Amino acid sequence: MSGTEEHELVEKWRTLLTSYNGIACDLDRELQDQHGLGLSEFEALDRLIESGQDKLRMHELAADMYLSQSAFSRTVARLERAGLVGRAMCMDDRRALFVSPTDAGRARHAEARDTHRKVLAHHLD
Amino acid sequence: MSGTEEHELVEKWRTLLTSYNGIACDLDRELQDQHGLGLSEFEALDRLIESGQDKLRMHELAADMYLSQSAFSRTVARLERAGLVGRAMCMDDRRALFVSPTDAGRARHAEARDTHRKVLAHHLD
DNA sequence: GTGCATCAAATGCACAAGCATTAAATGTCC
DNA sequence: GGACATTTAATGCTTGTGCATTTGATGCAC
């Protein structure tokens, strides 16, 4: 690998690093301040609701998220504690859990969604 | 904003989110396991050494980093504790501190650099 | 059925991050 | 020169994260 190629690679990475951190930081702050949701909480709720399903297994919901299994588990626990999702046992496989949004969860998501999109639009124009 | 535009925006963001987290996670793990450096530590050391200067003010080094001021301060503190950088008072402005790489710091950086570039090349091909 | 690997989710733990505050030095305006 | 705002860096505190482990349930080989 040439020095130039290497440098381009690093530039690319630093751009990613900086842009990600800027957006994530902003998003997290806005969502937290205006709706009491952390970024991961919003992402989980967003994916859950936009799946169209009224319930998903933890495992399924976790699948396309970026979090470790433990972080995800705690994220859903926080959402549950806040009354935004419910968890129910799965009778087919008693290891699994179903997660589903509550009415409050849908409402909160609808509000937060605007903030989310606005911040994204601002950064990714 | 139309629904399609919105969806594209979200797609773009999720791509960024996923790709950033994958790379950052990998980088951090490799750097930590093979060289005992966290990602932020490496980034700080890398920027310090590649600046070409033999010393930089905290403030200057922090300038193009993605960390909060407090996180950056602690990152440099860890580097110092590990003997990879030194801190010296700045006589012009006694609030400021100079940071400079030690020999050990340069050596560690030279090793870790390969790992860093390799992981980047693997993800950003 | 028994033993053993595998899978789902939760938890103990250590640690890095951000926010708010603090401490000291410098700058500014009168 | 004195009072007050500003800047530089560090620190107390809380919280989210990953890793490793744990607890239970399922599947499979025999």
mmCIF file with all atom_site columns, C-alpha atoms (C1' of nucleotides) in Angstrom, chain C residues 4-21:
data_model
loop_
_atom_site.group_PDB
_atom_site.id
_atom_site.type_symbol
_atom_site.label_atom_id
_atom_site.label_alt_id
_atom_site.label_comp_id
_atom_site.label_asym_id
_atom_site.label_entity_id
_atom_site.label_seq_id
_atom_site.pdbx_PDB_ins_code
_atom_site.Cartn_x
_atom_site.Cartn_y
_atom_site.Cartn_z
_atom_site.occupancy
_atom_site.B_iso_or_equiv
_atom_site.pdbx_formal_charge
_atom_site.auth_seq_id
_atom_site.auth_comp_id
_atom_site.auth_asym_id
_atom_site.auth_atom_id
_atom_site.pdbx_PDB_model_num
ATOM 1  C "C1'" . DC C 1 4  ? -23.621 -31.993 26.398 1.00 0.00 ? 4  DC C "C1'" 1
ATOM 2  C "C1'" . DA C 1 5  ? -23.367 -28.274 23.140 1.00 0.00 ? 5  DA C "C1'" 1
ATOM 3  C "C1'" . DT C 1 6  ? -26.051 -24.274 21.784 1.00 0.00 ? 6  DT C "C1'" 1
ATOM 4  C "C1'" . DC C 1 7  ? -28.979 -20.397 22.121 1.00 0.00 ? 7  DC C "C1'" 1
ATOM 5  C "C1'" . DA C 1 8  ? -31.678 -16.319 24.441 1.00 0.00 ? 8  DA C "C1'" 1
ATOM 6  C "C1'" . DA C 1 9  ? -31.504 -12.882 27.586 1.00 0.00 ? 9  DA C "C1'" 1
ATOM 7  C "C1'" . DA C 1 10 ? -29.849 -10.774 31.916 1.00 0.00 ? 10 DA C "C1'" 1
ATOM 8  C "C1'" . DT C 1 11 ? -26.197 -9.287  35.082 1.00 0.00 ? 11 DT C "C1'" 1
ATOM 9  C "C1'" . DG C 1 12 ? -21.553 -8.126  37.490 1.00 0.00 ? 12 DG C "C1'" 1
ATOM 10 C "C1'" . DC C 1 13 ? -17.910 -5.415  36.476 1.00 0.00 ? 13 DC C "C1'" 1
ATOM 11 C "C1'" . DA C 1 14 ? -14.619 -2.051  34.700 1.00 0.00 ? 14 DA C "C1'" 1
ATOM 12 C "C1'" . DC C 1 15 ? -14.147 1.860   31.964 1.00 0.00 ? 15 DC C "C1'" 1
ATOM 13 C "C1'" . DA C 1 16 ? -14.636 5.784   28.725 1.00 0.00 ? 16 DA C "C1'" 1
ATOM 14 C "C1'" . DA C 1 17 ? -17.734 9.570   27.671 1.00 0.00 ? 17 DA C "C1'" 1
ATOM 15 C "C1'" . DG C 1 18 ? -20.361 13.928  28.425 1.00 0.00 ? 18 DG C "C1'" 1
ATOM 16 C "C1'" . DC C 1 19 ? -22.045 17.640  31.515 1.00 0.00 ? 19 DC C "C1'" 1
ATOM 17 C "C1'" . DA C 1 20 ? -21.315 20.783  34.965 1.00 0.00 ? 20 DA C "C1'" 1
ATOM 18 C "C1'" . DT C 1 21 ? -18.158 22.755  37.944 1.00 0.00 ? 21 DT C "C1'" 1
#
